[in-house]
mmCIF file with all atom_site columns, N, CA and C in Angstrom:
data_model
loop_
_atom_site.group_PDB
_atom_site.id
_atom_site.type_symbol
_atom_site.label_atom_id
_atom_site.label_alt_id
_atom_site.label_comp_id
_atom_site.label_asym_id
_atom_site.label_entity_id
_atom_site.label_seq_id
_atom_site.pdbx_PDB_ins_code
_atom_site.Cartn_x
_atom_site.Cartn_y
_atom_site.Cartn_z
_atom_site.occupancy
_atom_site.B_iso_or_equiv
_atom_site.pdbx_formal_charge
_atom_site.auth_seq_id
_atom_site.auth_comp_id
_atom_site.auth_asym_id
_atom_site.auth_atom_id
_atom_site.pdbx_PDB_model_num
ATOM 1   N N  . MET A 1 1  ? -41.750 1.763   55.143  1.00 0.00 ? 1393 MET A N  1
ATOM 2   C CA . MET A 1 1  ? -41.098 0.407   55.103  1.00 0.00 ? 1393 MET A CA 1
ATOM 3   C C  . MET A 1 1  ? -41.535 0.231   53.520  1.00 0.00 ? 1393 MET A C  1
ATOM 4   N N  . SER A 1 2  ? -40.840 -0.345  52.465  1.00 0.00 ? 1394 SER A N  1
ATOM 5   C CA . SER A 1 2  ? -41.149 -0.719  51.338  1.00 0.00 ? 1394 SER A CA 1
ATOM 6   C C  . SER A 1 2  ? -40.684 -2.029  51.120  1.00 0.00 ? 1394 SER A C  1
ATOM 7   N N  . PHE A 1 3  ? -41.646 -3.111  50.691  1.00 0.00 ? 1395 PHE A N  1
ATOM 8   C CA . PHE A 1 3  ? -41.378 -4.237  50.454  1.00 0.00 ? 1395 PHE A CA 1
ATOM 9   C C  . PHE A 1 3  ? -41.291 -4.717  48.977  1.00 0.00 ? 1395 PHE A C  1
ATOM 10  N N  . GLY A 1 4  ? -41.674 -3.641  47.826  1.00 0.00 ? 1396 GLY A N  1
ATOM 11  C CA . GLY A 1 4  ? -41.711 -3.682  46.698  1.00 0.00 ? 1396 GLY A CA 1
ATOM 12  C C  . GLY A 1 4  ? -40.202 -3.845  46.045  1.00 0.00 ? 1396 GLY A C  1
ATOM 13  N N  . ARG A 1 5  ? -40.304 -3.717  44.792  1.00 0.00 ? 1397 ARG A N  1
ATOM 14  C CA . ARG A 1 5  ? -39.036 -3.530  44.014  1.00 0.00 ? 1397 ARG A CA 1
ATOM 15  C C  . ARG A 1 5  ? -38.124 -2.318  44.340  1.00 0.00 ? 1397 ARG A C  1
ATOM 16  N N  . ASN A 1 6  ? -36.809 -2.582  44.224  1.00 0.00 ? 1398 ASN A N  1
ATOM 17  C CA . ASN A 1 6  ? -36.081 -1.266  44.458  1.00 0.00 ? 1398 ASN A CA 1
ATOM 18  C C  . ASN A 1 6  ? -35.589 -0.828  43.114  1.00 0.00 ? 1398 ASN A C  1
ATOM 19  N N  . PRO A 1 7  ? -36.600 0.411   42.453  1.00 0.00 ? 1399 PRO A N  1
ATOM 20  C CA . PRO A 1 7  ? -36.236 0.872   41.236  1.00 0.00 ? 1399 PRO A CA 1
ATOM 21  C C  . PRO A 1 7  ? -34.635 1.384   41.001  1.00 0.00 ? 1399 PRO A C  1
ATOM 22  N N  . LEU A 1 8  ? -34.142 1.700   41.788  1.00 0.00 ? 1400 LEU A N  1
ATOM 23  C CA . LEU A 1 8  ? -32.866 2.287   41.623  1.00 0.00 ? 1400 LEU A CA 1
ATOM 24  C C  . LEU A 1 8  ? -31.756 1.077   41.644  1.00 0.00 ? 1400 LEU A C  1
ATOM 25  N N  . GLY A 1 9  ? -32.056 -0.102  42.394  1.00 0.00 ? 1401 GLY A N  1
ATOM 26  C CA . GLY A 1 9  ? -31.111 -1.093  42.420  1.00 0.00 ? 1401 GLY A CA 1
ATOM 27  C C  . GLY A 1 9  ? -31.412 -1.778  41.018  1.00 0.00 ? 1401 GLY A C  1
ATOM 28  N N  . GLU A 1 10 ? -32.723 -1.888  40.586  1.00 0.00 ? 1402 GLU A N  1
ATOM 29  C CA . GLU A 1 10 ? -32.940 -2.423  39.087  1.00 0.00 ? 1402 GLU A CA 1
ATOM 30  C C  . GLU A 1 10 ? -32.403 -1.837  38.173  1.00 0.00 ? 1402 GLU A C  1
ATOM 31  N N  . ARG A 1 11 ? -32.400 -0.536  38.254  1.00 0.00 ? 1403 ARG A N  1
ATOM 32  C CA . ARG A 1 11 ? -31.661 0.391   37.215  1.00 0.00 ? 1403 ARG A CA 1
ATOM 33  C C  . ARG A 1 11 ? -30.064 0.135   37.131  1.00 0.00 ? 1403 ARG A C  1
ATOM 34  N N  . LYS A 1 12 ? -29.582 -0.037  38.199  1.00 0.00 ? 1404 LYS A N  1
ATOM 35  C CA . LYS A 1 12 ? -28.163 -0.123  38.478  1.00 0.00 ? 1404 LYS A CA 1
ATOM 36  C C  . LYS A 1 12 ? -27.817 -1.487  37.675  1.00 0.00 ? 1404 LYS A C  1
ATOM 37  N N  . LYS A 1 13 ? -28.504 -2.579  38.140  1.00 0.00 ? 1405 LYS A N  1
ATOM 38  C CA . LYS A 1 13 ? -28.176 -3.861  37.723  1.00 0.00 ? 1405 LYS A CA 1
ATOM 39  C C  . LYS A 1 13 ? -28.374 -3.803  36.057  1.00 0.00 ? 1405 LYS A C  1
ATOM 40  N N  . ARG A 1 14 ? -29.421 -3.087  35.586  1.00 0.00 ? 1406 ARG A N  1
ATOM 41  C CA . ARG A 1 14 ? -29.645 -3.131  34.085  1.00 0.00 ? 1406 ARG A CA 1
ATOM 42  C C  . ARG A 1 14 ? -28.519 -2.325  33.185  1.00 0.00 ? 1406 ARG A C  1
ATOM 43  N N  . GLU A 1 15 ? -27.884 -1.294  34.067  1.00 0.00 ? 1407 GLU A N  1
ATOM 44  C CA . GLU A 1 15 ? -26.956 -0.545  33.517  1.00 0.00 ? 1407 GLU A CA 1
ATOM 45  C C  . GLU A 1 15 ? -25.719 -1.358  33.533  1.00 0.00 ? 1407 GLU A C  1
ATOM 46  N N  . PHE A 1 16 ? -25.460 -2.037  34.634  1.00 0.00 ? 1408 PHE A N  1
ATOM 47  C CA . PHE A 1 16 ? -24.167 -2.625  34.724  1.00 0.00 ? 1408 PHE A CA 1
ATOM 48  C C  . PHE A 1 16 ? -24.262 -3.963  33.494  1.00 0.00 ? 1408 PHE A C  1
ATOM 49  N N  . ARG A 1 17 ? -25.397 -4.561  33.291  1.00 0.00 ? 1409 ARG A N  1
ATOM 50  C CA . ARG A 1 17 ? -25.509 -5.623  32.491  1.00 0.00 ? 1409 ARG A CA 1
ATOM 51  C C  . ARG A 1 17 ? -25.314 -4.898  30.938  1.00 0.00 ? 1409 ARG A C  1
ATOM 52  N N  . GLU A 1 18 ? -26.004 -4.025  30.756  1.00 0.00 ? 1410 GLU A N  1
ATOM 53  C CA . GLU A 1 18 ? -25.865 -3.265  29.382  1.00 0.00 ? 1410 GLU A CA 1
ATOM 54  C C  . GLU A 1 18 ? -24.337 -2.897  29.242  1.00 0.00 ? 1410 GLU A C  1
ATOM 55  N N  . GLU A 1 19 ? -23.440 -2.282  30.179  1.00 0.00 ? 1411 GLU A N  1
ATOM 56  C CA . GLU A 1 19 ? -22.217 -1.880  30.162  1.00 0.00 ? 1411 GLU A CA 1
ATOM 57  C C  . GLU A 1 19 ? -21.584 -3.192  29.805  1.00 0.00 ? 1411 GLU A C  1
ATOM 58  N N  . SER A 1 20 ? -21.724 -4.307  30.487  1.00 0.00 ? 1412 SER A N  1
ATOM 59  C CA . SER A 1 20 ? -20.929 -5.594  30.414  1.00 0.00 ? 1412 SER A CA 1
ATOM 60  C C  . SER A 1 20 ? -21.140 -6.072  28.953  1.00 0.00 ? 1412 SER A C  1
ATOM 61  N N  . MET A 1 21 ? -22.384 -5.990  28.535  1.00 0.00 ? 1413 MET A N  1
ATOM 62  C CA . MET A 1 21 ? -22.570 -6.385  27.211  1.00 0.00 ? 1413 MET A CA 1
ATOM 63  C C  . MET A 1 21 ? -21.741 -5.530  26.125  1.00 0.00 ? 1413 MET A C  1
ATOM 64  N N  . ARG A 1 22 ? -21.594 -4.213  26.382  1.00 0.00 ? 1414 ARG A N  1
ATOM 65  C CA . ARG A 1 22 ? -20.995 -3.397  25.420  1.00 0.00 ? 1414 ARG A CA 1
ATOM 66  C C  . ARG A 1 22 ? -19.575 -3.704  25.398  1.00 0.00 ? 1414 ARG A C  1
ATOM 67  N N  . MET A 1 23 ? -18.776 -3.912  26.474  1.00 0.00 ? 1415 MET A N  1
ATOM 68  C CA . MET A 1 23 ? -17.486 -4.323  26.692  1.00 0.00 ? 1415 MET A CA 1
ATOM 69  C C  . MET A 1 23 ? -17.220 -5.584  26.034  1.00 0.00 ? 1415 MET A C  1
ATOM 70  N N  . MET A 1 24 ? -18.198 -6.606  26.243  1.00 0.00 ? 1416 MET A N  1
ATOM 71  C CA . MET A 1 24 ? -17.960 -7.918  25.680  1.00 0.00 ? 1416 MET A CA 1
ATOM 72  C C  . MET A 1 24 ? -17.964 -7.724  24.155  1.00 0.00 ? 1416 MET A C  1
ATOM 73  N N  . GLU A 1 25 ? -18.865 -6.862  23.595  1.00 0.00 ? 1417 GLU A N  1
ATOM 74  C CA . GLU A 1 25 ? -19.098 -6.835  22.031  1.00 0.00 ? 1417 GLU A CA 1
ATOM 75  C C  . GLU A 1 25 ? -17.513 -6.033  21.598  1.00 0.00 ? 1417 GLU A C  1
ATOM 76  N N  . GLU A 1 26 ? -16.870 -5.043  22.369  1.00 0.00 ? 1418 GLU A N  1
ATOM 77  C CA . GLU A 1 26 ? -15.871 -4.274  21.951  1.00 0.00 ? 1418 GLU A CA 1
ATOM 78  C C  . GLU A 1 26 ? -14.681 -5.366  21.888  1.00 0.00 ? 1418 GLU A C  1
ATOM 79  N N  . VAL A 1 27 ? -14.547 -6.230  23.154  1.00 0.00 ? 1419 VAL A N  1
ATOM 80  C CA . VAL A 1 27 ? -13.580 -7.414  22.987  1.00 0.00 ? 1419 VAL A CA 1
ATOM 81  C C  . VAL A 1 27 ? -13.670 -8.242  21.981  1.00 0.00 ? 1419 VAL A C  1
ATOM 82  N N  . GLU A 1 28 ? -14.995 -8.714  21.666  1.00 0.00 ? 1420 GLU A N  1
ATOM 83  C CA . GLU A 1 28 ? -15.039 -9.522  20.430  1.00 0.00 ? 1420 GLU A CA 1
ATOM 84  C C  . GLU A 1 28 ? -14.645 -8.817  19.208  1.00 0.00 ? 1420 GLU A C  1
ATOM 85  N N  . GLN A 1 29 ? -15.028 -7.376  18.777  1.00 0.00 ? 1421 GLN A N  1
ATOM 86  C CA . GLN A 1 29 ? -14.460 -6.844  17.767  1.00 0.00 ? 1421 GLN A CA 1
ATOM 87  C C  . GLN A 1 29 ? -13.050 -6.795  17.623  1.00 0.00 ? 1421 GLN A C  1
ATOM 88  N N  . ASP A 1 30 ? -12.308 -6.271  18.856  1.00 0.00 ? 1422 ASP A N  1
ATOM 89  C CA . ASP A 1 30 ? -10.841 -6.273  18.870  1.00 0.00 ? 1422 ASP A CA 1
ATOM 90  C C  . ASP A 1 30 ? -10.321 -7.489  18.504  1.00 0.00 ? 1422 ASP A C  1
ATOM 91  N N  . GLY A 1 31 ? -11.019 -8.699  19.066  1.00 0.00 ? 1423 GLY A N  1
ATOM 92  C CA . GLY A 1 31 ? -10.359 -10.064 18.565  1.00 0.00 ? 1423 GLY A CA 1
ATOM 93  C C  . GLY A 1 31 ? -10.665 -10.272 17.159  1.00 0.00 ? 1423 GLY A C  1
ATOM 94  N N  . ARG A 1 32 ? -11.552 -9.958  16.528  1.00 0.00 ? 1424 ARG A N  1
ATOM 95  C CA . ARG A 1 32 ? -11.739 -10.074 15.085  1.00 0.00 ? 1424 ARG A CA 1
ATOM 96  C C  . ARG A 1 32 ? -10.694 -9.226  14.326  1.00 0.00 ? 1424 ARG A C  1
ATOM 97  N N  . GLU A 1 33 ? -10.546 -8.070  14.855  1.00 0.00 ? 1425 GLU A N  1
ATOM 98  C CA . GLU A 1 33 ? -9.470  -7.167  14.081  1.00 0.00 ? 1425 GLU A CA 1
ATOM 99  C C  . GLU A 1 33 ? -7.935  -7.925  14.196  1.00 0.00 ? 1425 GLU A C  1
ATOM 100 N N  . ALA A 1 34 ? -7.757  -8.440  15.648  1.00 0.00 ? 1426 ALA A N  1
ATOM 101 C CA . ALA A 1 34 ? -6.481  -8.891  15.619  1.00 0.00 ? 1426 ALA A CA 1
ATOM 102 C C  . ALA A 1 34 ? -6.297  -10.262 14.984  1.00 0.00 ? 1426 ALA A C  1
ATOM 103 N N  . GLU A 1 35 ? -7.230  -10.829 14.668  1.00 0.00 ? 1427 GLU A N  1
ATOM 104 C CA . GLU A 1 35 ? -7.309  -12.249 13.675  1.00 0.00 ? 1427 GLU A CA 1
ATOM 105 C C  . GLU A 1 35 ? -7.016  -11.808 12.378  1.00 0.00 ? 1427 GLU A C  1
ATOM 106 N N  . LYS A 1 36 ? -7.831  -10.664 11.964  1.00 0.00 ? 1428 LYS A N  1
ATOM 107 C CA . LYS A 1 36 ? -7.386  -10.428 10.532  1.00 0.00 ? 1428 LYS A CA 1
ATOM 108 C C  . LYS A 1 36 ? -6.107  -9.847  10.171  1.00 0.00 ? 1428 LYS A C  1
ATOM 109 N N  . GLU A 1 37 ? -5.331  -9.049  11.249  1.00 0.00 ? 1429 GLU A N  1
ATOM 110 C CA . GLU A 1 37 ? -3.993  -8.648  11.176  1.00 0.00 ? 1429 GLU A CA 1
ATOM 111 C C  . GLU A 1 37 ? -3.033  -9.909  11.211  1.00 0.00 ? 1429 GLU A C  1
ATOM 112 N N  . ASN A 1 38 ? -3.552  -10.999 12.034  1.00 0.00 ? 1430 ASN A N  1
ATOM 113 C CA . ASN A 1 38 ? -2.675  -12.134 12.073  1.00 0.00 ? 1430 ASN A CA 1
ATOM 114 C C  . ASN A 1 38 ? -2.716  -12.981 10.945  1.00 0.00 ? 1430 ASN A C  1
ATOM 115 N N  . ASP A 1 39 ? -3.939  -13.009 10.108  1.00 0.00 ? 1431 ASP A N  1
ATOM 116 C CA . ASP A 1 39 ? -4.035  -13.556 8.796   1.00 0.00 ? 1431 ASP A CA 1
ATOM 117 C C  . ASP A 1 39 ? -3.042  -13.038 7.852   1.00 0.00 ? 1431 ASP A C  1
ATOM 118 N N  . GLU A 1 40 ? -3.028  -11.557 8.018   1.00 0.00 ? 1432 GLU A N  1
ATOM 119 C CA . GLU A 1 40 ? -2.365  -10.730 6.820   1.00 0.00 ? 1432 GLU A CA 1
ATOM 120 C C  . GLU A 1 40 ? -0.793  -11.232 7.074   1.00 0.00 ? 1432 GLU A C  1
ATOM 121 N N  . ILE A 1 41 ? -0.509  -11.200 8.439   1.00 0.00 ? 1433 ILE A N  1
ATOM 122 C CA . ILE A 1 41 ? 0.940   -11.433 8.695   1.00 0.00 ? 1433 ILE A CA 1
ATOM 123 C C  . ILE A 1 41 ? 1.607   -12.791 8.224   1.00 0.00 ? 1433 ILE A C  1
ATOM 124 N N  . ALA A 1 42 ? 0.483   -13.920 8.476   1.00 0.00 ? 1434 ALA A N  1
ATOM 125 C CA . ALA A 1 42 ? 0.972   -15.117 8.098   1.00 0.00 ? 1434 ALA A CA 1
ATOM 126 C C  . ALA A 1 42 ? 1.100   -15.311 6.607   1.00 0.00 ? 1434 ALA A C  1
ATOM 127 N N  . LYS A 1 43 ? 0.126   -14.616 6.058   1.00 0.00 ? 1435 LYS A N  1
ATOM 128 C CA . LYS A 1 43 ? 0.362   -14.702 4.502   1.00 0.00 ? 1435 LYS A CA 1
ATOM 129 C C  . LYS A 1 43 ? 1.484   -14.186 3.876   1.00 0.00 ? 1435 LYS A C  1
ATOM 130 N N  . LYS A 1 44 ? 1.769   -12.863 4.872   1.00 0.00 ? 1436 LYS A N  1
ATOM 131 C CA . LYS A 1 44 ? 3.422   -12.381 4.135   1.00 0.00 ? 1436 LYS A CA 1
ATOM 132 C C  . LYS A 1 44 ? 4.416   -13.297 4.685   1.00 0.00 ? 1436 LYS A C  1
ATOM 133 N N  . ALA A 1 45 ? 4.281   -14.095 5.681   1.00 0.00 ? 1437 ALA A N  1
ATOM 134 C CA . ALA A 1 45 ? 5.393   -14.763 6.291   1.00 0.00 ? 1437 ALA A CA 1
ATOM 135 C C  . ALA A 1 45 ? 5.485   -16.059 5.268   1.00 0.00 ? 1437 ALA A C  1
ATOM 136 N N  . LEU A 1 46 ? 4.452   -16.598 4.926   1.00 0.00 ? 1438 LEU A N  1
ATOM 137 C CA . LEU A 1 46 ? 4.341   -17.809 3.910   1.00 0.00 ? 1438 LEU A CA 1
ATOM 138 C C  . LEU A 1 46 ? 5.005   -17.208 2.426   1.00 0.00 ? 1438 LEU A C  1
ATOM 139 N N  . LYS A 1 47 ? 4.881   -16.037 2.043   1.00 0.00 ? 1439 LYS A N  1
ATOM 140 C CA . LYS A 1 47 ? 5.407   -15.570 0.849   1.00 0.00 ? 1439 LYS A CA 1
ATOM 141 C C  . LYS A 1 47 ? 7.053   -15.510 1.078   1.00 0.00 ? 1439 LYS A C  1
ATOM 142 N N  . ALA A 1 48 ? 7.324   -14.870 2.219   1.00 0.00 ? 1440 ALA A N  1
ATOM 143 C CA . ALA A 1 48 ? 8.800   -14.765 2.523   1.00 0.00 ? 1440 ALA A CA 1
ATOM 144 C C  . ALA A 1 48 ? 9.321   -16.475 2.879   1.00 0.00 ? 1440 ALA A C  1
ATOM 145 N N  . GLY A 1 49 ? 8.614   -17.048 3.434   1.00 0.00 ? 1441 GLY A N  1
ATOM 146 C CA . GLY A 1 49 ? 9.203   -18.574 3.659   1.00 0.00 ? 1441 GLY A CA 1
ATOM 147 C C  . GLY A 1 49 ? 9.335   -19.092 2.372   1.00 0.00 ? 1441 GLY A C  1
ATOM 148 N N  . GLY A 1 50 ? 8.367   -19.124 1.487   1.00 0.00 ? 1442 GLY A N  1
ATOM 149 C CA . GLY A 1 50 ? 8.554   -19.832 0.163   1.00 0.00 ? 1442 GLY A CA 1
ATOM 150 C C  . GLY A 1 50 ? 9.991   -19.234 -0.567  1.00 0.00 ? 1442 GLY A C  1
ATOM 151 N N  . GLY A 1 51 ? 10.325  -17.988 -0.561  1.00 0.00 ? 1443 GLY A N  1
ATOM 152 C CA . GLY A 1 51 ? 11.524  -17.372 -1.155  1.00 0.00 ? 1443 GLY A CA 1
ATOM 153 C C  . GLY A 1 51 ? 12.662  -17.910 -0.368  1.00 0.00 ? 1443 GLY A C  1
ATOM 154 N N  . CYS A 1 52 ? 12.471  -17.990 1.033   1.00 0.00 ? 1444 CYS A N  1
ATOM 155 C CA . CYS A 1 52 ? 13.824  -18.485 1.749   1.00 0.00 ? 1444 CYS A CA 1
ATOM 156 C C  . CYS A 1 52 ? 14.069  -20.038 1.321   1.00 0.00 ? 1444 CYS A C  1
ATOM 157 N N  . MET A 1 53 ? 12.965  -20.579 1.396   1.00 0.00 ? 1445 MET A N  1
ATOM 158 C CA . MET A 1 53 ? 13.209  -22.332 1.044   1.00 0.00 ? 1445 MET A CA 1
ATOM 159 C C  . MET A 1 53 ? 13.827  -22.258 -0.338  1.00 0.00 ? 1445 MET A C  1
ATOM 160 N N  . ILE A 1 54 ? 13.349  -21.589 -1.442  1.00 0.00 ? 1446 ILE A N  1
ATOM 161 C CA . ILE A 1 54 ? 14.151  -21.763 -2.818  1.00 0.00 ? 1446 ILE A CA 1
ATOM 162 C C  . ILE A 1 54 ? 15.605  -21.290 -2.516  1.00 0.00 ? 1446 ILE A C  1
ATOM 163 N N  . MET A 1 55 ? 15.823  -20.352 -1.700  1.00 0.00 ? 1447 MET A N  1
ATOM 164 C CA . MET A 1 55 ? 17.342  -20.017 -1.495  1.00 0.00 ? 1447 MET A CA 1
ATOM 165 C C  . MET A 1 55 ? 18.132  -21.049 -0.769  1.00 0.00 ? 1447 MET A C  1
ATOM 166 N N  . ALA A 1 56 ? 17.294  -21.800 0.127   1.00 0.00 ? 1448 ALA A N  1
ATOM 167 C CA . ALA A 1 56 ? 18.088  -22.675 0.828   1.00 0.00 ? 1448 ALA A CA 1
ATOM 168 C C  . ALA A 1 56 ? 18.296  -23.975 -0.107  1.00 0.00 ? 1448 ALA A C  1
ATOM 169 N N  . VAL A 1 57 ? 17.454  -24.451 -0.857  1.00 0.00 ? 1449 VAL A N  1
ATOM 170 C CA . VAL A 1 57 ? 17.693  -25.335 -1.920  1.00 0.00 ? 1449 VAL A CA 1
ATOM 171 C C  . VAL A 1 57 ? 18.695  -25.083 -2.849  1.00 0.00 ? 1449 VAL A C  1
ATOM 172 N N  . ILE A 1 58 ? 18.866  -23.883 -3.212  1.00 0.00 ? 1450 ILE A N  1
ATOM 173 C CA . ILE A 1 58 ? 19.997  -23.512 -4.162  1.00 0.00 ? 1450 ILE A CA 1
ATOM 174 C C  . ILE A 1 58 ? 21.439  -23.509 -3.446  1.00 0.00 ? 1450 ILE A C  1
ATOM 175 N N  . GLY A 1 59 ? 21.248  -22.918 -2.366  1.00 0.00 ? 1451 GLY A N  1
ATOM 176 C CA . GLY A 1 59 ? 22.457  -23.036 -1.557  1.00 0.00 ? 1451 GLY A CA 1
ATOM 177 C C  . GLY A 1 59 ? 22.991  -24.357 -1.239  1.00 0.00 ? 1451 GLY A C  1
ATOM 178 N N  . THR A 1 60 ? 21.980  -25.328 -0.697  1.00 0.00 ? 1452 THR A N  1
ATOM 179 C CA . THR A 1 60 ? 22.396  -26.709 -0.748  1.00 0.00 ? 1452 THR A CA 1
ATOM 180 C C  . THR A 1 60 ? 22.979  -27.441 -1.823  1.00 0.00 ? 1452 THR A C  1
ATOM 181 N N  . ILE A 1 61 ? 22.422  -27.075 -3.250  1.00 0.00 ? 1453 ILE A N  1
ATOM 182 C CA . ILE A 1 61 ? 22.868  -27.630 -4.265  1.00 0.00 ? 1453 ILE A CA 1
ATOM 183 C C  . ILE A 1 61 ? 24.130  -27.135 -4.651  1.00 0.00 ? 1453 ILE A C  1
ATOM 184 N N  . LEU A 1 62 ? 24.532  -25.741 -4.409  1.00 0.00 ? 1454 LEU A N  1
ATOM 185 C CA . LEU A 1 62 ? 25.763  -25.123 -4.532  1.00 0.00 ? 1454 LEU A CA 1
ATOM 186 C C  . LEU A 1 62 ? 26.831  -26.020 -3.722  1.00 0.00 ? 1454 LEU A C  1
ATOM 187 N N  . LEU A 1 63 ? 26.461  -26.099 -2.330  1.00 0.00 ? 1455 LEU A N  1
ATOM 188 C CA . LEU A 1 63 ? 27.494  -26.598 -1.431  1.00 0.00 ? 1455 LEU A CA 1
ATOM 189 C C  . LEU A 1 63 ? 27.647  -28.068 -1.929  1.00 0.00 ? 1455 LEU A C  1
ATOM 190 N N  . VAL A 1 64 ? 26.841  -28.923 -2.308  1.00 0.00 ? 1456 VAL A N  1
ATOM 191 C CA . VAL A 1 64 ? 26.964  -30.270 -2.645  1.00 0.00 ? 1456 VAL A CA 1
ATOM 192 C C  . VAL A 1 64 ? 28.018  -30.154 -3.899  1.00 0.00 ? 1456 VAL A C  1
ATOM 193 N N  . VAL A 1 65 ? 27.819  -29.374 -4.864  1.00 0.00 ? 1457 VAL A N  1
ATOM 194 C CA . VAL A 1 65 ? 28.368  -29.253 -6.028  1.00 0.00 ? 1457 VAL A CA 1
ATOM 195 C C  . VAL A 1 65 ? 29.955  -28.741 -5.748  1.00 0.00 ? 1457 VAL A C  1
ATOM 196 N N  . GLY A 1 66 ? 29.876  -27.850 -4.846  1.00 0.00 ? 1458 GLY A N  1
ATOM 197 C CA . GLY A 1 66 ? 31.406  -27.215 -4.536  1.00 0.00 ? 1458 GLY A CA 1
ATOM 198 C C  . GLY A 1 66 ? 32.303  -28.482 -3.562  1.00 0.00 ? 1458 GLY A C  1
ATOM 199 N N  . ILE A 1 67 ? 31.497  -29.312 -2.736  1.00 0.00 ? 1459 ILE A N  1
ATOM 200 C CA . ILE A 1 67 ? 32.278  -30.286 -2.346  1.00 0.00 ? 1459 ILE A CA 1
ATOM 201 C C  . ILE A 1 67 ? 32.637  -31.274 -3.157  1.00 0.00 ? 1459 ILE A C  1
ATOM 202 N N  . GLY A 1 68 ? 31.581  -31.739 -4.144  1.00 0.00 ? 1460 GLY A N  1
ATOM 203 C CA . GLY A 1 68 ? 32.045  -32.600 -5.156  1.00 0.00 ? 1460 GLY A CA 1
ATOM 204 C C  . GLY A 1 68 ? 33.176  -32.164 -6.025  1.00 0.00 ? 1460 GLY A C  1
ATOM 205 N N  . TYR A 1 69 ? 33.190  -30.925 -6.519  1.00 0.00 ? 1461 TYR A N  1
ATOM 206 C CA . TYR A 1 69 ? 34.322  -30.468 -7.077  1.00 0.00 ? 1461 TYR A CA 1
ATOM 207 C C  . TYR A 1 69 ? 35.747  -30.503 -6.463  1.00 0.00 ? 1461 TYR A C  1
ATOM 208 N N  . PHE A 1 70 ? 35.574  -30.251 -5.052  1.00 0.00 ? 1462 PHE A N  1
ATOM 209 C CA . PHE A 1 70 ? 36.809  -30.186 -4.273  1.00 0.00 ? 1462 PHE A CA 1
ATOM 210 C C  . PHE A 1 70 ? 37.375  -31.713 -4.300  1.00 0.00 ? 1462 PHE A C  1
ATOM 211 N N  . ILE A 1 71 ? 36.363  -32.693 -4.073  1.00 0.00 ? 1463 ILE A N  1
ATOM 212 C CA . ILE A 1 71 ? 36.829  -34.265 -3.973  1.00 0.00 ? 1463 ILE A CA 1
ATOM 213 C C  . ILE A 1 71 ? 37.416  -34.460 -5.485  1.00 0.00 ? 1463 ILE A C  1
ATOM 214 N N  . PHE A 1 72 ? 36.674  -34.157 -6.492  1.00 0.00 ? 1464 PHE A N  1
ATOM 215 C CA . PHE A 1 72 ? 37.277  -34.463 -7.772  1.00 0.00 ? 1464 PHE A CA 1
ATOM 216 C C  . PHE A 1 72 ? 38.549  -33.863 -7.958  1.00 0.00 ? 1464 PHE A C  1
ATOM 217 N N  . LYS A 1 73 ? 39.044  -32.639 -7.746  1.00 0.00 ? 1465 LYS A N  1
ATOM 218 C CA . LYS A 1 73 ? 40.124  -32.027 -7.771  1.00 0.00 ? 1465 LYS A CA 1
ATOM 219 C C  . LYS A 1 73 ? 41.255  -32.720 -6.692  1.00 0.00 ? 1465 LYS A C  1
ATOM 220 N N  . LEU A 1 74 ? 40.979  -33.097 -5.716  1.00 0.00 ? 1466 LEU A N  1
ATOM 221 C CA . LEU A 1 74 ? 41.740  -33.735 -4.682  1.00 0.00 ? 1466 LEU A CA 1
ATOM 222 C C  . LEU A 1 74 ? 42.378  -35.215 -5.293  1.00 0.00 ? 1466 LEU A C  1
ATOM 223 N N  . PHE A 1 75 ? 41.331  -35.999 -6.042  1.00 0.00 ? 1467 PHE A N  1
ATOM 224 C CA . PHE A 1 75 ? 41.876  -37.031 -6.484  1.00 0.00 ? 1467 PHE A CA 1
ATOM 225 C C  . PHE A 1 75 ? 42.426  -37.143 -8.070  1.00 0.00 ? 1467 PHE A C  1
ATOM 226 N N  . GLU A 1 76 ? 42.595  -36.036 -8.471  1.00 0.00 ? 1468 GLU A N  1
ATOM 227 C CA . GLU A 1 76 ? 42.997  -35.680 -9.966  1.00 0.00 ? 1468 GLU A CA 1
ATOM 228 C C  . GLU A 1 76 ? 44.453  -35.785 -10.171 1.00 0.00 ? 1468 GLU A C  1
#
């Protein structure tokens, strides 16, 4: 009968802790990589969004001018 520490159980606990730490580090690394990818996508979306905004403004101006021209011709 042994009342001391169980070296096999201690080793398994230590291995489990080490494996858990490794897995946590991998998850953190994956998270950082995903964050970088999201930042790149956001930058591209902002660039595309700026172009879309310019086109929307131009379209609105053309629409207003077209309606104004139509009303002008209507009362001529």
